[in-house]
């Protein structure tokens, strides 16, 4: 199983990009919620159809395992903090200290 780093960053508080996971194209959207002090993630199909929305990026969570939707990537999607595994991702950490990782299903 391959471990891939999803190319996220904290340059903008609201952005999206396209990426391919296990041969399927997805649109990932991120925004920083200042009230919550958290990054929020949405995943859409390549046809711009929302698959999941409003997921707060927290450490120790496999974001995809909680959803039963065959259109979602089949692997595991999770956040790691390179500096301190007990510190959540702040406004300027995404893509720097906090990396979004995807582990392929096979």
GROMACS .gro file of N, CA, C and O in nm:
model
  424
    1UNK      N    1   0.085  -0.119   0.000
    1UNK     CA    2   0.000   0.000   0.000
    1UNK      C    3   0.088   0.124   0.000
    1UNK      O    4   0.179   0.136   0.081
    2UNK      N    5   0.058   0.214  -0.089
    2UNK     CA    6   0.134   0.339  -0.099
    2UNK      C    7   0.077   0.444  -0.004
    2UNK      O    8  -0.044   0.450   0.019
    3UNK      N    9   0.164   0.526   0.047
    3UNK     CA   10   0.127   0.637   0.133
    3UNK      C   11   0.156   0.765   0.055
    3UNK      O   12   0.271   0.789   0.015
    4UNK      N   13   0.052   0.845   0.031
    4UNK     CA   14   0.064   0.966  -0.048
    4UNK      C   15   0.038   1.090   0.036
    4UNK      O   16  -0.049   1.089   0.123
    5UNK      N   17   0.111   1.197   0.008
    5UNK     CA   18   0.086   1.324   0.075
    5UNK      C   19  -0.005   1.407  -0.015
    5UNK      O   20   0.027   1.430  -0.132
    6UNK      N   21  -0.118   1.450   0.038
    6UNK     CA   22  -0.209   1.537  -0.037
    6UNK      C   23  -0.150   1.678  -0.033
    6UNK      O   24  -0.114   1.727   0.075
    7UNK      N   25  -0.139   1.745  -0.147
    7UNK     CA   26  -0.069   1.874  -0.152
    7UNK      C   27  -0.150   1.991  -0.096
    7UNK      O   28  -0.209   2.069  -0.170
    8UNK      N   29  -0.154   2.002   0.036
    8UNK     CA   30  -0.227   2.111   0.101
    8UNK      C   31  -0.131   2.221   0.143
    8UNK      O   32  -0.010   2.200   0.150
    9UNK      N   33  -0.186   2.339   0.169
    9UNK     CA   34  -0.105   2.450   0.219
    9UNK      C   35  -0.192   2.546   0.298
    9UNK      O   36  -0.314   2.537   0.294
   10UNK      N   37  -0.129   2.638   0.367
   10UNK     CA   38  -0.204   2.736   0.446
   10UNK      C   39  -0.184   2.877   0.392
   10UNK      O   40  -0.205   2.974   0.462
   11UNK      N   41  -0.145   2.888   0.265
   11UNK     CA   42  -0.123   3.020   0.203
   11UNK      C   43  -0.251   3.102   0.198
   11UNK      O   44  -0.249   3.223   0.215
   12UNK      N   45  -0.362   3.035   0.169
   12UNK     CA   46  -0.491   3.102   0.159
   12UNK      C   47  -0.586   3.034   0.257
   12UNK      O   48  -0.580   2.913   0.276
   13UNK      N   49  -0.675   3.110   0.316
   13UNK     CA   50  -0.771   3.053   0.410
   13UNK      C   51  -0.889   2.986   0.344
   13UNK      O   52  -0.977   2.934   0.411
   14UNK      N   53  -0.892   2.987   0.209
   14UNK     CA   54  -1.004   2.929   0.136
   14UNK      C   55  -0.957   2.894  -0.005
   14UNK      O   56  -0.930   2.984  -0.084
   15UNK      N   57  -0.945   2.765  -0.034
   15UNK     CA   58  -0.899   2.726  -0.167
   15UNK      C   59  -0.942   2.583  -0.199
   15UNK      O   60  -0.988   2.511  -0.111
   16UNK      N   61  -0.928   2.546  -0.326
   16UNK     CA   62  -0.956   2.409  -0.367
   16UNK      C   63  -0.861   2.369  -0.478
   16UNK      O   64  -0.800   2.454  -0.544
   17UNK      N   65  -0.847   2.238  -0.496
   17UNK     CA   66  -0.761   2.185  -0.601
   17UNK      C   67  -0.810   2.046  -0.640
   17UNK      O   68  -0.887   1.984  -0.568
   18UNK      N   69  -0.763   1.998  -0.753
   18UNK     CA   70  -0.798   1.865  -0.802
   18UNK      C   71  -0.681   1.771  -0.780
   18UNK      O   72  -0.565   1.811  -0.793
   19UNK      N   73  -0.712   1.648  -0.744
   19UNK     CA   74  -0.610   1.545  -0.728
   19UNK      C   75  -0.670   1.409  -0.766
   19UNK      O   76  -0.792   1.393  -0.767
   20UNK      N   77  -0.584   1.315  -0.798
   20UNK     CA   78  -0.628   1.181  -0.834
   20UNK      C   79  -0.584   1.083  -0.727
   20UNK      O   80  -0.468   1.080  -0.689
   21UNK      N   81  -0.679   1.004  -0.678
   21UNK     CA   82  -0.651   0.900  -0.578
   21UNK      C   83  -0.702   0.767  -0.632
   21UNK      O   84  -0.820   0.754  -0.665
   22UNK      N   85  -0.613   0.672  -0.642
   22UNK     CA   86  -0.645   0.538  -0.690
   22UNK      C   87  -0.719   0.542  -0.824
   22UNK      O   88  -0.817   0.471  -0.846
   23UNK      N   89  -0.672   0.631  -0.913
   23UNK     CA   90  -0.724   0.639  -1.048
   23UNK      C   91  -0.849   0.723  -1.067
   23UNK      O   92  -0.900   0.734  -1.178
   24UNK      N   93  -0.901   0.782  -0.961
   24UNK     CA   94  -1.023   0.863  -0.969
   24UNK      C   95  -0.991   1.007  -0.930
   24UNK      O   96  -0.922   1.031  -0.831
   25UNK      N   97  -1.045   1.102  -1.009
   25UNK     CA   98  -1.020   1.244  -0.982
   25UNK      C   99  -1.121   1.297  -0.880
   25UNK      O  100  -1.240   1.267  -0.887
   26UNK      N  101  -1.068   1.377  -0.786
   26UNK     CA  102  -1.149   1.441  -0.683
   26UNK      C  103  -1.113   1.588  -0.674
   26UNK      O  104  -1.002   1.628  -0.711
   27UNK      N  105  -1.205   1.665  -0.619
   27UNK     CA  106  -1.179   1.805  -0.589
   27UNK      C  107  -1.180   1.818  -0.436
   27UNK      O  108  -1.280   1.783  -0.371
   28UNK      N  109  -1.070   1.865  -0.381
   28UNK     CA  110  -1.060   1.890  -0.238
   28UNK      C  111  -1.072   2.041  -0.216
   28UNK      O  112  -1.006   2.119  -0.284
   29UNK      N  113  -1.155   2.080  -0.121
   29UNK     CA  114  -1.171   2.221  -0.087
   29UNK      C  115  -1.141   2.239   0.062
   29UNK      O  116  -1.182   2.156   0.144
   30UNK      N  117  -1.070   2.346   0.095
   30UNK     CA  118  -1.032   2.375   0.232
   30UNK      C  119  -1.063   2.520   0.265
   30UNK      O  120  -1.045   2.609   0.182
   31UNK      N  121  -1.109   2.542   0.386
   31UNK     CA  122  -1.126   2.679   0.436
   31UNK      C  123  -1.093   2.680   0.584
   31UNK      O  124  -1.116   2.580   0.654
   32UNK      N  125  -1.039   2.791   0.629
   32UNK     CA  126  -1.007   2.802   0.770
   32UNK      C  127  -1.122   2.872   0.841
   32UNK      O  128  -1.162   2.983   0.804
   33UNK      N  129  -1.179   2.807   0.942
   33UNK     CA  130  -1.288   2.862   1.020
   33UNK      C  131  -1.227   2.928   1.143
   33UNK      O  132  -1.181   2.859   1.235
   34UNK      N  133  -1.225   3.061   1.144
   34UNK     CA  134  -1.159   3.133   1.254
   34UNK      C  135  -1.234   3.114   1.386
   34UNK      O  136  -1.172   3.112   1.492
   35UNK      N  137  -1.366   3.103   1.380
   35UNK     CA  138  -1.442   3.084   1.504
   35UNK      C  139  -1.410   2.951   1.570
   35UNK      O  140  -1.395   2.941   1.691
   36UNK      N  141  -1.396   2.846   1.489
   36UNK     CA  142  -1.362   2.713   1.541
   36UNK      C  143  -1.213   2.697   1.563
   36UNK      O  144  -1.170   2.610   1.637
   37UNK      N  145  -1.133   2.780   1.494
   37UNK     CA  146  -0.988   2.763   1.499
   37UNK      C  147  -0.944   2.635   1.432
   37UNK      O  148  -0.848   2.571   1.475
   38UNK      N  149  -1.013   2.597   1.323
   38UNK     CA  150  -0.989   2.470   1.254
   38UNK      C  151  -0.998   2.488   1.103
   38UNK      O  152  -1.074   2.568   1.053
   39UNK      N  153  -0.921   2.403   1.034
   39UNK     CA  154  -0.937   2.388   0.890
   39UNK      C  155  -1.055   2.295   0.866
   39UNK      O  156  -1.072   2.195   0.935
   40UNK      N  157  -1.136   2.327   0.764
   40UNK     CA  158  -1.253   2.248   0.727
   40UNK      C  159  -1.231   2.196   0.586
   40UNK      O  160  -1.188   2.269   0.497
   41UNK      N  161  -1.261   2.067   0.564
   41UNK     CA  162  -1.239   2.004   0.434
   41UNK      C  163  -1.370   1.957   0.372
   41UNK      O  164  -1.458   1.906   0.442
   42UNK      N  165  -1.381   1.976   0.241
   42UNK     CA  166  -1.489   1.921   0.161
   42UNK      C  167  -1.426   1.838   0.050
   42UNK      O  168  -1.319   1.873   0.000
   43UNK      N  169  -1.493   1.731   0.012
   43UNK     CA  170  -1.447   1.649  -0.101
   43UNK      C  171  -1.562   1.640  -0.200
   43UNK      O  172  -1.676   1.608  -0.163
   44UNK      N  173  -1.528   1.669  -0.327
   44UNK     CA  174  -1.627   1.665  -0.434
   44UNK      C  175  -1.578   1.572  -0.545
   44UNK      O  176  -1.459   1.547  -0.558
   45UNK      N  177  -1.672   1.525  -0.623
   45UNK     CA  178  -1.637   1.444  -0.740
   45UNK      C  179  -1.578   1.536  -0.847
   45UNK      O  180  -1.588   1.659  -0.837
   46UNK      N  181  -1.521   1.476  -0.950
   46UNK     CA  182  -1.466   1.558  -1.059
   46UNK      C  183  -1.576   1.635  -1.132
   46UNK      O  184  -1.548   1.734  -1.199
   47UNK      N  185  -1.701   1.593  -1.115
   47UNK     CA  186  -1.815   1.663  -1.175
   47UNK      C  187  -1.868   1.772  -1.082
   47UNK      O  188  -1.976   1.827  -1.105
   48UNK      N  189  -1.792   1.804  -0.976
   48UNK     CA  190  -1.826   1.910  -0.879
   48UNK      C  191  -1.949   1.876  -0.794
   48UNK      O  192  -2.021   1.965  -0.750
   49UNK      N  193  -1.972   1.748  -0.770
   49UNK     CA  194  -2.080   1.702  -0.684
   49UNK      C  195  -2.024   1.677  -0.544
   49UNK      O  196  -1.926   1.604  -0.529
   50UNK      N  197  -2.086   1.736  -0.443
   50UNK     CA  198  -2.037   1.722  -0.306
   50UNK      C  199  -2.053   1.578  -0.259
   50UNK      O  200  -2.160   1.518  -0.267
   51UNK      N  201  -1.941   1.521  -0.209
   51UNK     CA  202  -1.943   1.386  -0.153
   51UNK      C  203  -1.945   1.392   0.000
   51UNK      O  204  -2.019   1.318   0.064
   52UNK      N  205  -1.861   1.476   0.057
   52UNK     CA  206  -1.862   1.503   0.201
   52UNK      C  207  -1.827   1.651   0.220
   52UNK      O  208  -1.750   1.707   0.144
   53UNK      N  209  -1.884   1.710   0.324
   53UNK     CA  210  -1.862   1.854   0.346
   53UNK      C  211  -1.855   1.884   0.495
   53UNK      O  212  -1.917   1.817   0.577
   54UNK      N  213  -1.776   1.985   0.527
   54UNK     CA  214  -1.770   2.035   0.664
   54UNK      C  215  -1.690   1.950   0.760
   54UNK      O  216  -1.716   1.951   0.880
   55UNK      N  217  -1.591   1.876   0.711
   55UNK     CA  218  -1.511   1.790   0.797
   55UNK      C  219  -1.399   1.870   0.862
   55UNK      O  220  -1.312   1.921   0.792
   56UNK      N  221  -1.400   1.884   0.995
   56UNK     CA  222  -1.288   1.954   1.060
   56UNK      C  223  -1.162   1.866   1.058
   56UNK      O  224  -1.171   1.746   1.083
   57UNK      N  225  -1.050   1.925   1.025
   57UNK     CA  226  -0.924   1.850   1.022
   57UNK      C  227  -0.869   1.835   1.163
   57UNK      O  228  -0.824   1.932   1.223
   58UNK      N  229  -0.876   1.714   1.214
   58UNK     CA  230  -0.830   1.682   1.349
   58UNK      C  231  -0.731   1.565   1.341
   58UNK      O  232  -0.743   1.479   1.254
   59UNK      N  233  -0.639   1.561   1.433
   59UNK     CA  234  -0.542   1.452   1.438
   59UNK      C  235  -0.609   1.323   1.482
   59UNK      O  236  -0.706   1.324   1.558
   60UNK      N  237  -0.557   1.210   1.434
   60UNK     CA  238  -0.603   1.079   1.479
   60UNK      C  239  -0.737   1.035   1.424
   60UNK      O  240  -0.800   0.947   1.480
   61UNK      N  241  -0.781   1.095   1.312
   61UNK     CA  242  -0.910   1.060   1.254
   61UNK      C  243  -0.890   1.009   1.112
   61UNK      O  244  -0.820   1.073   1.033
   62UNK      N  245  -0.950   0.895   1.080
   62UNK     CA  246  -0.956   0.851   0.941
   62UNK      C  247  -1.086   0.909   0.885
   62UNK      O  248  -1.194   0.860   0.915
   63UNK      N  249  -1.073   1.014   0.807
   63UNK     CA  250  -1.190   1.090   0.762
   63UNK      C  251  -1.285   1.010   0.675
   63UNK      O  252  -1.404   1.036   0.674
   64UNK      N  253  -1.236   0.914   0.600
   64UNK     CA  254  -1.320   0.841   0.506
   64UNK      C  255  -1.392   0.722   0.567
   64UNK      O  256  -1.495   0.680   0.516
   65UNK      N  257  -1.342   0.669   0.677
   65UNK     CA  258  -1.401   0.547   0.735
   65UNK      C  259  -1.540   0.571   0.794
   65UNK      O  260  -1.615   0.475   0.813
   66UNK      N  261  -1.574   0.693   0.824
   66UNK     CA  262  -1.704   0.722   0.885
   66UNK      C  263  -1.817   0.734   0.782
   66UNK      O  264  -1.932   0.747   0.820
   67UNK      N  265  -1.782   0.731   0.653
   67UNK     CA  266  -1.882   0.749   0.548
   67UNK      C  267  -1.898   0.621   0.467
   67UNK      O  268  -1.800   0.554   0.436
   68UNK      N  269  -2.019   0.588   0.432
   68UNK     CA  270  -2.050   0.472   0.349
   68UNK      C  271  -2.094   0.521   0.212
   68UNK      O  272  -2.212   0.526   0.180
   69UNK      N  273  -1.997   0.561   0.130
   69UNK     CA  274  -2.025   0.613  -0.003
   69UNK      C  275  -1.919   0.557  -0.098
   69UNK      O  276  -1.801   0.590  -0.086
   70UNK      N  277  -1.961   0.476  -0.192
   70UNK     CA  278  -1.867   0.411  -0.283
   70UNK      C  279  -1.797   0.509  -0.377
   70UNK      O  280  -1.699   0.475  -0.441
   71UNK      N  281  -1.846   0.633  -0.384
   71UNK     CA  282  -1.782   0.734  -0.468
   71UNK      C  283  -1.658   0.793  -0.402
   71UNK      O  284  -1.576   0.857  -0.467
   72UNK      N  285  -1.642   0.773  -0.271
   72UNK     CA  286  -1.525   0.824  -0.199
   72UNK      C  287  -1.405   0.735  -0.222
   72UNK      O  288  -1.420   0.616  -0.252
   73UNK      N  289  -1.285   0.789  -0.204
   73UNK     CA  290  -1.165   0.704  -0.216
   73UNK      C  291  -1.172   0.588  -0.116
   73UNK      O  292  -1.217   0.606  -0.003
   74UNK      N  293  -1.125   0.469  -0.156
   74UNK     CA  294  -1.137   0.351  -0.070
   74UNK      C  295  -1.032   0.341   0.041
   74UNK      O  296  -1.044   0.259   0.131
   75UNK      N  297  -0.928   0.424   0.037
   75UNK     CA  298  -0.821   0.416   0.136
   75UNK      C  299  -0.849   0.497   0.261
   75UNK      O  300  -0.963   0.532   0.291
   76UNK      N  301  -0.742   0.526   0.335
   76UNK     CA  302  -0.752   0.604   0.459
   76UNK      C  303  -0.696   0.744   0.436
   76UNK      O  304  -0.589   0.759   0.377
   77UNK      N  305  -0.766   0.844   0.485
   77UNK     CA  306  -0.726   0.984   0.475
   77UNK      C  307  -0.713   1.039   0.616
   77UNK      O  308  -0.809   1.034   0.693
   78UNK      N  309  -0.595   1.089   0.652
   78UNK     CA  310  -0.573   1.133   0.790
   78UNK      C  311  -0.469   1.246   0.794
   78UNK      O  312  -0.392   1.266   0.701
   79UNK      N  313  -0.469   1.317   0.905
   79UNK     CA  314  -0.379   1.430   0.928
   79UNK      C  315  -0.271   1.390   1.028
   79UNK      O  316  -0.302   1.324   1.128
   80UNK      N  317  -0.147   1.428   1.000
   80UNK     CA  318  -0.039   1.406   1.096
   80UNK      C  319   0.029   1.540   1.125
   80UNK      O  320   0.032   1.628   1.039
   81UNK      N  321   0.081   1.554   1.245
   81UNK     CA  322   0.157   1.673   1.282
   81UNK      C  323   0.303   1.631   1.300
   81UNK      O  324   0.334   1.549   1.386
   82UNK      N  325   0.390   1.687   1.219
   82UNK     CA  326   0.531   1.650   1.223
   82UNK      C  327   0.604   1.704   1.345
   82UNK      O  328   0.705   1.648   1.387
   83UNK      N  329   0.554   1.813   1.401
   83UNK     CA  330   0.619   1.877   1.515
   83UNK      C  331   0.578   1.816   1.648
   83UNK      O  332   0.660   1.794   1.735
   84UNK      N  333   0.448   1.794   1.665
   84UNK     CA  334   0.397   1.743   1.793
   84UNK      C  335   0.267   1.668   1.766
   84UNK      O  336   0.167   1.729   1.728
   85UNK      N  337   0.267   1.538   1.787
   85UNK     CA  338   0.150   1.457   1.755
   85UNK      C  339   0.028   1.487   1.842
   85UNK      O  340  -0.081   1.435   1.817
   86UNK      N  341   0.045   1.571   1.944
   86UNK     CA  342  -0.067   1.607   2.033
   86UNK      C  343  -0.121   1.747   2.008
   86UNK      O  344  -0.210   1.790   2.079
   87UNK      N  345  -0.067   1.819   1.909
   87UNK     CA  346  -0.109   1.957   1.883
   87UNK      C  347  -0.187   1.961   1.752
   87UNK      O  348  -0.139   1.918   1.648
   88UNK      N  349  -0.310   2.013   1.760
   88UNK     CA  350  -0.396   2.022   1.642
   88UNK      C  351  -0.341   2.124   1.542
   88UNK      O  352  -0.260   2.209   1.575
   89UNK      N  353  -0.390   2.116   1.422
   89UNK     CA  354  -0.345   2.200   1.311
   89UNK      C  355  -0.397   2.343   1.326
   89UNK      O  356  -0.518   2.366   1.330
   90UNK      N  357  -0.306   2.439   1.330
   90UNK     CA  358  -0.343   2.580   1.339
   90UNK      C  359  -0.353   2.644   1.201
   90UNK      O  360  -0.331   2.580   1.098
   91UNK      N  361  -0.383   2.772   1.198
   91UNK     CA  362  -0.404   2.845   1.071
   91UNK      C  363  -0.285   2.834   0.977
   91UNK      O  364  -0.301   2.818   0.856
   92UNK      N  365  -0.163   2.841   1.027
   92UNK     CA  366  -0.045   2.842   0.942
   92UNK      C  367   0.029   2.709   0.935
   92UNK      O  368   0.139   2.702   0.882
   93UNK      N  369  -0.033   2.603   0.988
   93UNK     CA  370   0.034   2.472   0.995
   93UNK      C  371   0.005   2.379   0.878
   93UNK      O  372   0.084   2.290   0.850
   94UNK      N  373  -0.107   2.397   0.810
   94UNK     CA  374  -0.148   2.304   0.706
   94UNK      C  375  -0.045   2.303   0.592
   94UNK      O  376  -0.015   2.406   0.534
   95UNK      N  377   0.009   2.186   0.565
   95UNK     CA  378   0.110   2.172   0.462
   95UNK      C  379   0.251   2.201   0.509
   95UNK      O  380   0.347   2.180   0.436
   96UNK      N  381   0.266   2.250   0.632
   96UNK     CA  382   0.397   2.281   0.689
   96UNK      C  383   0.429   2.177   0.796
   96UNK      O  384   0.509   2.087   0.775
   97UNK      N  385   0.366   2.191   0.913
   97UNK     CA  386   0.381   2.093   1.020
   97UNK      C  387   0.273   1.985   1.014
   97UNK      O  388   0.295   1.873   1.057
   98UNK      N  389   0.156   2.022   0.964
   98UNK     CA  390   0.043   1.930   0.956
   98UNK      C  391   0.025   1.886   0.811
   98UNK      O  392   0.003   1.969   0.722
   99UNK      N  393   0.037   1.756   0.788
   99UNK     CA  394   0.026   1.701   0.653
   99UNK      C  395  -0.096   1.612   0.640
   99UNK      O  396  -0.126   1.534   0.731
  100UNK      N  397  -0.165   1.626   0.528
  100UNK     CA  398  -0.279   1.540   0.500
  100UNK      C  399  -0.228   1.422   0.417
  100UNK      O  400  -0.168   1.441   0.310
  101UNK      N  401  -0.248   1.302   0.469
  101UNK     CA  402  -0.193   1.182   0.408
  101UNK      C  403  -0.306   1.089   0.362
  101UNK      O  404  -0.413   1.085   0.423
  102UNK      N  405  -0.277   1.014   0.254
  102UNK     CA  406  -0.371   0.916   0.203
  102UNK      C  407  -0.299   0.783   0.188
  102UNK      O  408  -0.195   0.775   0.123
  103UNK      N  409  -0.353   0.679   0.250
  103UNK     CA  410  -0.298   0.545   0.235
  103UNK      C  411  -0.389   0.466   0.143
  103UNK      O  412  -0.507   0.447   0.171
  104UNK      N  413  -0.333   0.423   0.031
  104UNK     CA  414  -0.411   0.350  -0.068
  104UNK      C  415  -0.463   0.219  -0.011
  104UNK      O  416  -0.403   0.160   0.078
  105UNK      N  417  -0.575   0.174  -0.066
  105UNK     CA  418  -0.641   0.054  -0.015
  105UNK      C  419  -0.570  -0.075  -0.055
  105UNK      O  420  -0.585  -0.177   0.009
  106UNK      N  421  -0.494  -0.071  -0.163
  106UNK     CA  422  -0.423  -0.193  -0.203
  106UNK      C  423  -0.291  -0.160  -0.270
  106UNK      O  424  -0.261  -0.052  -0.302
   0.00000   0.00000   0.00000
